[in-house]
């Protein structure tokens, strides 16, 4: 079981690396822009510190209030332009990745023998409705995971830079602030497996509902002839309530 899990993790990692290389320049541009976008909110701390140092005559850089405000306005203007560029590259990258994943899934379906039934990861036969859910949800999930990596790097830079700034201002206050934060991170990490399980169960329930809808529409006459309309609707309501 452990070996199988390691193999799955290795396959996921290889998939992410292959997708990063698919549009390498676009991924690199997106990563660079979002590194700046997510890390920029740490910069105001430096300007606020220098501003108050000027007011208390403790300035070490030889700036005045106007020079600090002018540089701050210039950086904010640049940041707005970088945000627009980052949204453009991220949109292009997201569509490219999701389109590639769905194209490959459709190509794999077309290469299969027509008489061979599709099966899910549990070995159960998959109907058309579930396949549509796979095309929609799997592509979106892979796309989201890949797009989160550049933002995660920027968040890391922001956290480290902010921590250093706070330490230089007052280390006691910094420790007082970060202890509750570490507790929150621990709680979130502890509940992560539960969240992942709920998401997996939710996707499975949604696929069952869409698959059952496809079966109902393809066998309308058979349901009517058998007089099973009420029982079919009860089953559908139960599956939808579970979803």
PDB file of C-alpha atoms in Angstrom:
ATOM      1  CA  UNK A   1       0.000   0.000   0.000  1.00  0.00           C
ATOM      2  CA  UNK A   2       2.796   2.395   0.893  1.00  0.00           C
ATOM      3  CA  UNK A   3       4.661   1.540  -2.315  1.00  0.00           C
ATOM      4  CA  UNK A   4       1.525   2.189  -4.349  1.00  0.00           C
ATOM      5  CA  UNK A   5       1.060   5.590  -2.684  1.00  0.00           C
ATOM      6  CA  UNK A   6       4.680   6.534  -3.392  1.00  0.00           C
ATOM      7  CA  UNK A   7       4.198   5.559  -7.024  1.00  0.00           C
ATOM      8  CA  UNK A   8       1.094   7.747  -7.276  1.00  0.00           C
ATOM      9  CA  UNK A   9       2.940  10.681  -5.681  1.00  0.00           C
ATOM     10  CA  UNK A  10       5.803  10.205  -8.156  1.00  0.00           C
ATOM     11  CA  UNK A  11       3.352  10.212 -11.054  1.00  0.00           C
ATOM     12  CA  UNK A  12       1.716  13.414  -9.795  1.00  0.00           C
ATOM     13  CA  UNK A  13       5.102  15.109  -9.461  1.00  0.00           C
ATOM     14  CA  UNK A  14       6.079  14.034 -12.966  1.00  0.00           C
ATOM     15  CA  UNK A  15       2.770  15.368 -14.300  1.00  0.00           C
ATOM     16  CA  UNK A  16       3.351  18.767 -12.674  1.00  0.00           C
ATOM     17  CA  UNK A  17       6.907  18.954 -14.071  1.00  0.00           C
ATOM     18  CA  UNK A  18       5.727  18.025 -17.568  1.00  0.00           C
ATOM     19  CA  UNK A  19       3.003  20.670 -17.464  1.00  0.00           C
ATOM     20  CA  UNK A  20       5.502  23.296 -16.260  1.00  0.00           C
ATOM     21  CA  UNK A  21       7.701  22.495 -19.272  1.00  0.00           C
ATOM     22  CA  UNK A  22       4.748  22.564 -21.698  1.00  0.00           C
ATOM     23  CA  UNK A  23       4.652  26.381 -21.826  1.00  0.00           C
ATOM     24  CA  UNK A  24       7.950  27.007 -20.061  1.00  0.00           C
ATOM     25  CA  UNK A  25       8.368  30.702 -20.911  1.00  0.00           C
ATOM     26  CA  UNK A  26       4.772  31.525 -20.038  1.00  0.00           C
ATOM     27  CA  UNK A  27       5.106  29.649 -16.732  1.00  0.00           C
ATOM     28  CA  UNK A  28       8.371  31.462 -15.942  1.00  0.00           C
ATOM     29  CA  UNK A  29       6.826  34.867 -16.731  1.00  0.00           C
ATOM     30  CA  UNK A  30       3.823  34.071 -14.569  1.00  0.00           C
ATOM     31  CA  UNK A  31       6.028  32.886 -11.695  1.00  0.00           C
ATOM     32  CA  UNK A  32       8.181  36.039 -11.842  1.00  0.00           C
ATOM     33  CA  UNK A  33       5.229  38.433 -11.961  1.00  0.00           C
ATOM     34  CA  UNK A  34       3.390  36.742  -9.108  1.00  0.00           C
ATOM     35  CA  UNK A  35       6.544  36.608  -7.041  1.00  0.00           C
ATOM     36  CA  UNK A  36       6.526  40.410  -7.213  1.00  0.00           C
ATOM     37  CA  UNK A  37       2.742  40.736  -6.780  1.00  0.00           C
ATOM     38  CA  UNK A  38       2.529  38.524  -3.690  1.00  0.00           C
ATOM     39  CA  UNK A  39       5.771  39.823  -2.179  1.00  0.00           C
ATOM     40  CA  UNK A  40       5.046  43.518  -2.704  1.00  0.00           C
ATOM     41  CA  UNK A  41       2.707  43.937   0.308  1.00  0.00           C
ATOM     42  CA  UNK A  42       5.767  43.546   2.559  1.00  0.00           C
ATOM     43  CA  UNK A  43       7.342  46.702   1.122  1.00  0.00           C
ATOM     44  CA  UNK A  44       4.979  49.208   2.825  1.00  0.00           C
ATOM     45  CA  UNK A  45       6.474  48.199   6.153  1.00  0.00           C
ATOM     46  CA  UNK A  46       9.795  49.710   5.123  1.00  0.00           C
ATOM     47  CA  UNK A  47       8.182  52.965   4.024  1.00  0.00           C
ATOM     48  CA  UNK A  48       6.098  53.254   7.187  1.00  0.00           C
ATOM     49  CA  UNK A  49       9.182  52.675   9.313  1.00  0.00           C
ATOM     50  CA  UNK A  50      11.184  55.291   7.396  1.00  0.00           C
ATOM     51  CA  UNK A  51       8.270  57.738   7.525  1.00  0.00           C
ATOM     52  CA  UNK A  52       8.086  57.594  11.314  1.00  0.00           C
ATOM     53  CA  UNK A  53      11.871  57.731  11.566  1.00  0.00           C
ATOM     54  CA  UNK A  54      11.752  61.012   9.652  1.00  0.00           C
ATOM     55  CA  UNK A  55       9.067  62.396  11.978  1.00  0.00           C
ATOM     56  CA  UNK A  56      11.170  61.481  15.033  1.00  0.00           C
ATOM     57  CA  UNK A  57      14.432  62.722  13.463  1.00  0.00           C
ATOM     58  CA  UNK A  58      15.860  59.179  13.447  1.00  0.00           C
ATOM     59  CA  UNK A  59      16.073  58.797   9.671  1.00  0.00           C
ATOM     60  CA  UNK A  60      19.202  56.950   8.509  1.00  0.00           C
ATOM     61  CA  UNK A  61      18.835  57.282   4.715  1.00  0.00           C
ATOM     62  CA  UNK A  62      18.770  61.066   4.507  1.00  0.00           C
ATOM     63  CA  UNK A  63      15.249  61.135   3.004  1.00  0.00           C
ATOM     64  CA  UNK A  64      12.445  63.547   3.724  1.00  0.00           C
ATOM     65  CA  UNK A  65       8.698  63.023   3.821  1.00  0.00           C
ATOM     66  CA  UNK A  66       8.210  64.053   0.177  1.00  0.00           C
ATOM     67  CA  UNK A  67      10.869  61.701  -1.167  1.00  0.00           C
ATOM     68  CA  UNK A  68       9.355  58.766   0.761  1.00  0.00           C
ATOM     69  CA  UNK A  69       5.840  59.548  -0.478  1.00  0.00           C
ATOM     70  CA  UNK A  70       7.050  60.066  -4.051  1.00  0.00           C
ATOM     71  CA  UNK A  71       8.898  56.757  -4.176  1.00  0.00           C
ATOM     72  CA  UNK A  72       5.915  55.030  -2.565  1.00  0.00           C
ATOM     73  CA  UNK A  73       3.515  56.379  -5.205  1.00  0.00           C
ATOM     74  CA  UNK A  74       5.902  55.313  -7.985  1.00  0.00           C
ATOM     75  CA  UNK A  75       6.153  51.776  -6.616  1.00  0.00           C
ATOM     76  CA  UNK A  76       2.375  51.497  -6.220  1.00  0.00           C
ATOM     77  CA  UNK A  77       1.944  52.574  -9.851  1.00  0.00           C
ATOM     78  CA  UNK A  78       4.430  49.947 -11.000  1.00  0.00           C
ATOM     79  CA  UNK A  79       2.697  47.348  -8.849  1.00  0.00           C
ATOM     80  CA  UNK A  80      -0.664  48.073 -10.506  1.00  0.00           C
ATOM     81  CA  UNK A  81       0.916  47.540 -13.929  1.00  0.00           C
ATOM     82  CA  UNK A  82       2.511  44.281 -12.771  1.00  0.00           C
ATOM     83  CA  UNK A  83      -0.865  43.071 -11.443  1.00  0.00           C
ATOM     84  CA  UNK A  84      -2.484  43.644 -14.848  1.00  0.00           C
ATOM     85  CA  UNK A  85       0.384  41.812 -16.571  1.00  0.00           C
ATOM     86  CA  UNK A  86       0.205  38.995 -14.022  1.00  0.00           C
ATOM     87  CA  UNK A  87      -3.523  38.513 -14.539  1.00  0.00           C
ATOM     88  CA  UNK A  88      -2.961  38.349 -18.302  1.00  0.00           C
ATOM     89  CA  UNK A  89      -0.212  35.719 -18.097  1.00  0.00           C
ATOM     90  CA  UNK A  90      -2.129  33.687 -15.522  1.00  0.00           C
ATOM     91  CA  UNK A  91      -5.275  33.626 -17.675  1.00  0.00           C
ATOM     92  CA  UNK A  92      -3.291  32.549 -20.729  1.00  0.00           C
ATOM     93  CA  UNK A  93      -1.447  29.902 -18.746  1.00  0.00           C
ATOM     94  CA  UNK A  94      -4.586  28.509 -17.095  1.00  0.00           C
ATOM     95  CA  UNK A  95      -6.383  28.101 -20.418  1.00  0.00           C
ATOM     96  CA  UNK A  96      -3.325  26.519 -22.030  1.00  0.00           C
ATOM     97  CA  UNK A  97      -2.930  23.938 -19.238  1.00  0.00           C
ATOM     98  CA  UNK A  98      -6.615  23.013 -18.956  1.00  0.00           C
ATOM     99  CA  UNK A  99      -6.939  22.769 -22.737  1.00  0.00           C
ATOM    100  CA  UNK A 100      -3.912  20.461 -22.922  1.00  0.00           C
ATOM    101  CA  UNK A 101      -5.219  18.179 -20.159  1.00  0.00           C
ATOM    102  CA  UNK A 102      -8.678  17.896 -21.695  1.00  0.00           C
ATOM    103  CA  UNK A 103      -7.266  17.410 -25.184  1.00  0.00           C
ATOM    104  CA  UNK A 104      -5.084  14.539 -23.957  1.00  0.00           C
ATOM    105  CA  UNK A 105      -8.026  12.977 -22.120  1.00  0.00           C
ATOM    106  CA  UNK A 106     -10.185  13.152 -25.255  1.00  0.00           C
ATOM    107  CA  UNK A 107      -7.354  11.739 -27.346  1.00  0.00           C
ATOM    108  CA  UNK A 108      -7.012   8.804 -24.934  1.00  0.00           C
ATOM    109  CA  UNK A 109     -10.769   8.184 -25.186  1.00  0.00           C
ATOM    110  CA  UNK A 110     -10.648   8.217 -28.983  1.00  0.00           C
ATOM    111  CA  UNK A 111      -7.808   5.694 -29.022  1.00  0.00           C
ATOM    112  CA  UNK A 112      -9.763   3.142 -26.961  1.00  0.00           C
ATOM    113  CA  UNK A 113     -11.666   0.279 -28.647  1.00  0.00           C
ATOM    114  CA  UNK A 114     -15.358   1.159 -28.973  1.00  0.00           C
ATOM    115  CA  UNK A 115     -16.514  -2.056 -27.307  1.00  0.00           C
ATOM    116  CA  UNK A 116     -14.253  -1.680 -24.251  1.00  0.00           C
ATOM    117  CA  UNK A 117     -16.117  -0.048 -21.324  1.00  0.00           C
ATOM    118  CA  UNK A 118     -14.555   2.788 -19.384  1.00  0.00           C
ATOM    119  CA  UNK A 119     -13.680   2.159 -15.754  1.00  0.00           C
ATOM    120  CA  UNK A 120     -12.942   4.510 -12.890  1.00  0.00           C
ATOM    121  CA  UNK A 121     -10.191   4.121 -10.303  1.00  0.00           C
ATOM    122  CA  UNK A 122     -12.360   1.699  -8.315  1.00  0.00           C
ATOM    123  CA  UNK A 123     -12.775  -0.627 -11.296  1.00  0.00           C
ATOM    124  CA  UNK A 124     -16.430   0.310 -11.828  1.00  0.00           C
ATOM    125  CA  UNK A 125     -17.867   0.973 -15.268  1.00  0.00           C
ATOM    126  CA  UNK A 126     -18.031   4.700 -16.022  1.00  0.00           C
ATOM    127  CA  UNK A 127     -20.939   6.186 -17.948  1.00  0.00           C
ATOM    128  CA  UNK A 128     -21.007   9.241 -20.186  1.00  0.00           C
ATOM    129  CA  UNK A 129     -22.109  11.633 -17.433  1.00  0.00           C
ATOM    130  CA  UNK A 130     -19.159  10.698 -15.235  1.00  0.00           C
ATOM    131  CA  UNK A 131     -16.752  11.131 -18.158  1.00  0.00           C
ATOM    132  CA  UNK A 132     -18.037  14.678 -18.642  1.00  0.00           C
ATOM    133  CA  UNK A 133     -17.428  15.370 -14.954  1.00  0.00           C
ATOM    134  CA  UNK A 134     -13.883  14.004 -15.251  1.00  0.00           C
ATOM    135  CA  UNK A 135     -13.187  16.267 -18.227  1.00  0.00           C
ATOM    136  CA  UNK A 136     -14.456  19.292 -16.337  1.00  0.00           C
ATOM    137  CA  UNK A 137     -13.223  18.676 -12.779  1.00  0.00           C
ATOM    138  CA  UNK A 138      -9.875  16.946 -13.386  1.00  0.00           C
ATOM    139  CA  UNK A 139      -8.723  19.602 -15.831  1.00  0.00           C
ATOM    140  CA  UNK A 140      -9.721  22.353 -13.419  1.00  0.00           C
ATOM    141  CA  UNK A 141      -8.049  20.693 -10.427  1.00  0.00           C
ATOM    142  CA  UNK A 142      -4.752  20.147 -12.252  1.00  0.00           C
ATOM    143  CA  UNK A 143      -4.892  23.705 -13.537  1.00  0.00           C
ATOM    144  CA  UNK A 144      -5.477  25.091 -10.028  1.00  0.00           C
ATOM    145  CA  UNK A 145      -2.608  23.098  -8.518  1.00  0.00           C
ATOM    146  CA  UNK A 146      -0.146  24.254 -11.152  1.00  0.00           C
ATOM    147  CA  UNK A 147      -1.248  27.880 -10.911  1.00  0.00           C
ATOM    148  CA  UNK A 148      -0.910  27.912  -7.126  1.00  0.00           C
ATOM    149  CA  UNK A 149       2.844  27.261  -7.262  1.00  0.00           C
ATOM    150  CA  UNK A 150       3.892  30.799  -8.384  1.00  0.00           C
ATOM    151  CA  UNK A 151       1.578  32.331  -5.788  1.00  0.00           C
ATOM    152  CA  UNK A 152       3.016  30.036  -3.093  1.00  0.00           C
ATOM    153  CA  UNK A 153       6.539  31.272  -3.868  1.00  0.00           C
ATOM    154  CA  UNK A 154       5.379  34.871  -3.593  1.00  0.00           C
ATOM    155  CA  UNK A 155       3.635  34.175  -0.293  1.00  0.00           C
ATOM    156  CA  UNK A 156       6.841  32.626   1.044  1.00  0.00           C
ATOM    157  CA  UNK A 157       8.884  35.688   0.081  1.00  0.00           C
ATOM    158  CA  UNK A 158       6.254  37.941   1.668  1.00  0.00           C
ATOM    159  CA  UNK A 159       6.272  35.950   4.924  1.00  0.00           C
ATOM    160  CA  UNK A 160      10.071  35.863   5.258  1.00  0.00           C
ATOM    161  CA  UNK A 161      10.512  39.536   4.341  1.00  0.00           C
ATOM    162  CA  UNK A 162       7.748  40.640   6.732  1.00  0.00           C
ATOM    163  CA  UNK A 163       9.202  38.544   9.542  1.00  0.00           C
ATOM    164  CA  UNK A 164      12.624  40.137   9.104  1.00  0.00           C
ATOM    165  CA  UNK A 165      11.139  43.649   9.097  1.00  0.00           C
ATOM    166  CA  UNK A 166       9.156  42.953  12.257  1.00  0.00           C
ATOM    167  CA  UNK A 167      12.222  41.534  13.994  1.00  0.00           C
ATOM    168  CA  UNK A 168      14.200  44.695  13.241  1.00  0.00           C
ATOM    169  CA  UNK A 169      11.404  46.841  14.693  1.00  0.00           C
ATOM    170  CA  UNK A 170      10.530  44.906  17.879  1.00  0.00           C
ATOM    171  CA  UNK A 171      11.296  41.243  18.380  1.00  0.00           C
ATOM    172  CA  UNK A 172       9.018  40.845  21.433  1.00  0.00           C
ATOM    173  CA  UNK A 173       5.951  42.027  19.511  1.00  0.00           C
ATOM    174  CA  UNK A 174       6.985  39.810  16.591  1.00  0.00           C
ATOM    175  CA  UNK A 175       7.061  36.710  18.764  1.00  0.00           C
ATOM    176  CA  UNK A 176       3.706  37.664  20.321  1.00  0.00           C
ATOM    177  CA  UNK A 177       2.170  37.964  16.841  1.00  0.00           C
ATOM    178  CA  UNK A 178       3.626  34.814  15.320  1.00  0.00           C
ATOM    179  CA  UNK A 179       2.816  32.355  18.139  1.00  0.00           C
ATOM    180  CA  UNK A 180      -0.968  32.449  17.422  1.00  0.00           C
ATOM    181  CA  UNK A 181      -0.177  32.294  13.707  1.00  0.00           C
ATOM    182  CA  UNK A 182       1.844  29.098  14.175  1.00  0.00           C
ATOM    183  CA  UNK A 183      -1.034  27.578  16.151  1.00  0.00           C
ATOM    184  CA  UNK A 184      -3.436  28.405  13.312  1.00  0.00           C
ATOM    185  CA  UNK A 185      -1.086  26.872  10.744  1.00  0.00           C
ATOM    186  CA  UNK A 186      -0.876  23.705  12.822  1.00  0.00           C
ATOM    187  CA  UNK A 187      -4.663  23.430  13.071  1.00  0.00           C
ATOM    188  CA  UNK A 188      -5.083  23.971   9.331  1.00  0.00           C
ATOM    189  CA  UNK A 189      -2.451  21.358   8.555  1.00  0.00           C
ATOM    190  CA  UNK A 190      -4.143  18.900  10.912  1.00  0.00           C
ATOM    191  CA  UNK A 191      -7.502  19.334   9.179  1.00  0.00           C
ATOM    192  CA  UNK A 192      -6.046  19.237   5.644  1.00  0.00           C
ATOM    193  CA  UNK A 193      -6.491  15.478   5.220  1.00  0.00           C
ATOM    194  CA  UNK A 194     -10.122  15.759   6.277  1.00  0.00           C
ATOM    195  CA  UNK A 195     -10.692  18.575   3.787  1.00  0.00           C
ATOM    196  CA  UNK A 196      -9.114  16.546   0.999  1.00  0.00           C
ATOM    197  CA  UNK A 197     -11.339  13.565   1.815  1.00  0.00           C
ATOM    198  CA  UNK A 198     -14.458  15.730   1.750  1.00  0.00           C
ATOM    199  CA  UNK A 199     -13.453  17.195  -1.602  1.00  0.00           C
ATOM    200  CA  UNK A 200     -12.853  13.718  -2.997  1.00  0.00           C
ATOM    201  CA  UNK A 201     -16.213  12.473  -1.698  1.00  0.00           C
ATOM    202  CA  UNK A 202     -17.928  15.549  -3.104  1.00  0.00           C
ATOM    203  CA  UNK A 203     -16.463  14.956  -6.544  1.00  0.00           C
ATOM    204  CA  UNK A 204     -17.473  11.301  -6.459  1.00  0.00           C
ATOM    205  CA  UNK A 205     -21.033  12.216  -5.457  1.00  0.00           C
ATOM    206  CA  UNK A 206     -21.260  14.827  -8.224  1.00  0.00           C
ATOM    207  CA  UNK A 207     -20.046  12.334 -10.804  1.00  0.00           C
ATOM    208  CA  UNK A 208     -22.668   9.813  -9.668  1.00  0.00           C
ATOM    209  CA  UNK A 209     -25.429  12.399 -10.033  1.00  0.00           C
ATOM    210  CA  UNK A 210     -24.351  13.503 -13.508  1.00  0.00           C
ATOM    211  CA  UNK A 211     -23.894   9.878 -14.541  1.00  0.00           C
ATOM    212  CA  UNK A 212     -27.360   8.980 -13.292  1.00  0.00           C
ATOM    213  CA  UNK A 213     -28.861  11.922 -15.192  1.00  0.00           C
ATOM    214  CA  UNK A 214     -27.259  10.612 -18.368  1.00  0.00           C
ATOM    215  CA  UNK A 215     -28.668   7.149 -17.741  1.00  0.00           C
ATOM    216  CA  UNK A 216     -32.167   8.526 -17.110  1.00  0.00           C
ATOM    217  CA  UNK A 217     -32.240  10.480 -20.364  1.00  0.00           C
ATOM    218  CA  UNK A 218     -30.922   7.522 -22.364  1.00  0.00           C
ATOM    219  CA  UNK A 219     -33.508   5.088 -20.920  1.00  0.00           C
ATOM    220  CA  UNK A 220     -36.633   7.247 -20.629  1.00  0.00           C
ATOM    221  CA  UNK A 221     -38.901   4.808 -22.455  1.00  0.00           C
ATOM    222  CA  UNK A 222     -37.624   1.802 -20.489  1.00  0.00           C
ATOM    223  CA  UNK A 223     -38.326   3.616 -17.215  1.00  0.00           C
ATOM    224  CA  UNK A 224     -41.841   4.514 -18.327  1.00  0.00           C
ATOM    225  CA  UNK A 225     -42.631   0.999 -19.565  1.00  0.00           C
ATOM    226  CA  UNK A 226     -41.436  -0.519 -16.286  1.00  0.00           C
ATOM    227  CA  UNK A 227     -43.444   2.009 -14.272  1.00  0.00           C
ATOM    228  CA  UNK A 228     -40.338   2.890 -12.325  1.00  0.00           C
ATOM    229  CA  UNK A 229     -40.599   6.673 -12.576  1.00  0.00           C
ATOM    230  CA  UNK A 230     -41.194   7.258  -8.861  1.00  0.00           C
ATOM    231  CA  UNK A 231     -38.437   4.888  -7.713  1.00  0.00           C
ATOM    232  CA  UNK A 232     -35.969   6.418 -10.178  1.00  0.00           C
ATOM    233  CA  UNK A 233     -36.810   9.931  -8.957  1.00  0.00           C
ATOM    234  CA  UNK A 234     -36.417   8.831  -5.322  1.00  0.00           C
ATOM    235  CA  UNK A 235     -32.979   7.425  -6.113  1.00  0.00           C
ATOM    236  CA  UNK A 236     -32.076  10.611  -7.957  1.00  0.00           C
ATOM    237  CA  UNK A 237     -33.187  12.796  -5.017  1.00  0.00           C
ATOM    238  CA  UNK A 238     -31.182  10.650  -2.590  1.00  0.00           C
ATOM    239  CA  UNK A 239     -28.042  10.878  -4.734  1.00  0.00           C
ATOM    240  CA  UNK A 240     -28.489  14.630  -5.134  1.00  0.00           C
ATOM    241  CA  UNK A 241     -29.004  15.124  -1.376  1.00  0.00           C
ATOM    242  CA  UNK A 242     -25.768  13.230  -0.764  1.00  0.00           C
ATOM    243  CA  UNK A 243     -24.007  15.484  -3.266  1.00  0.00           C
TER     244      UNK A 243
END
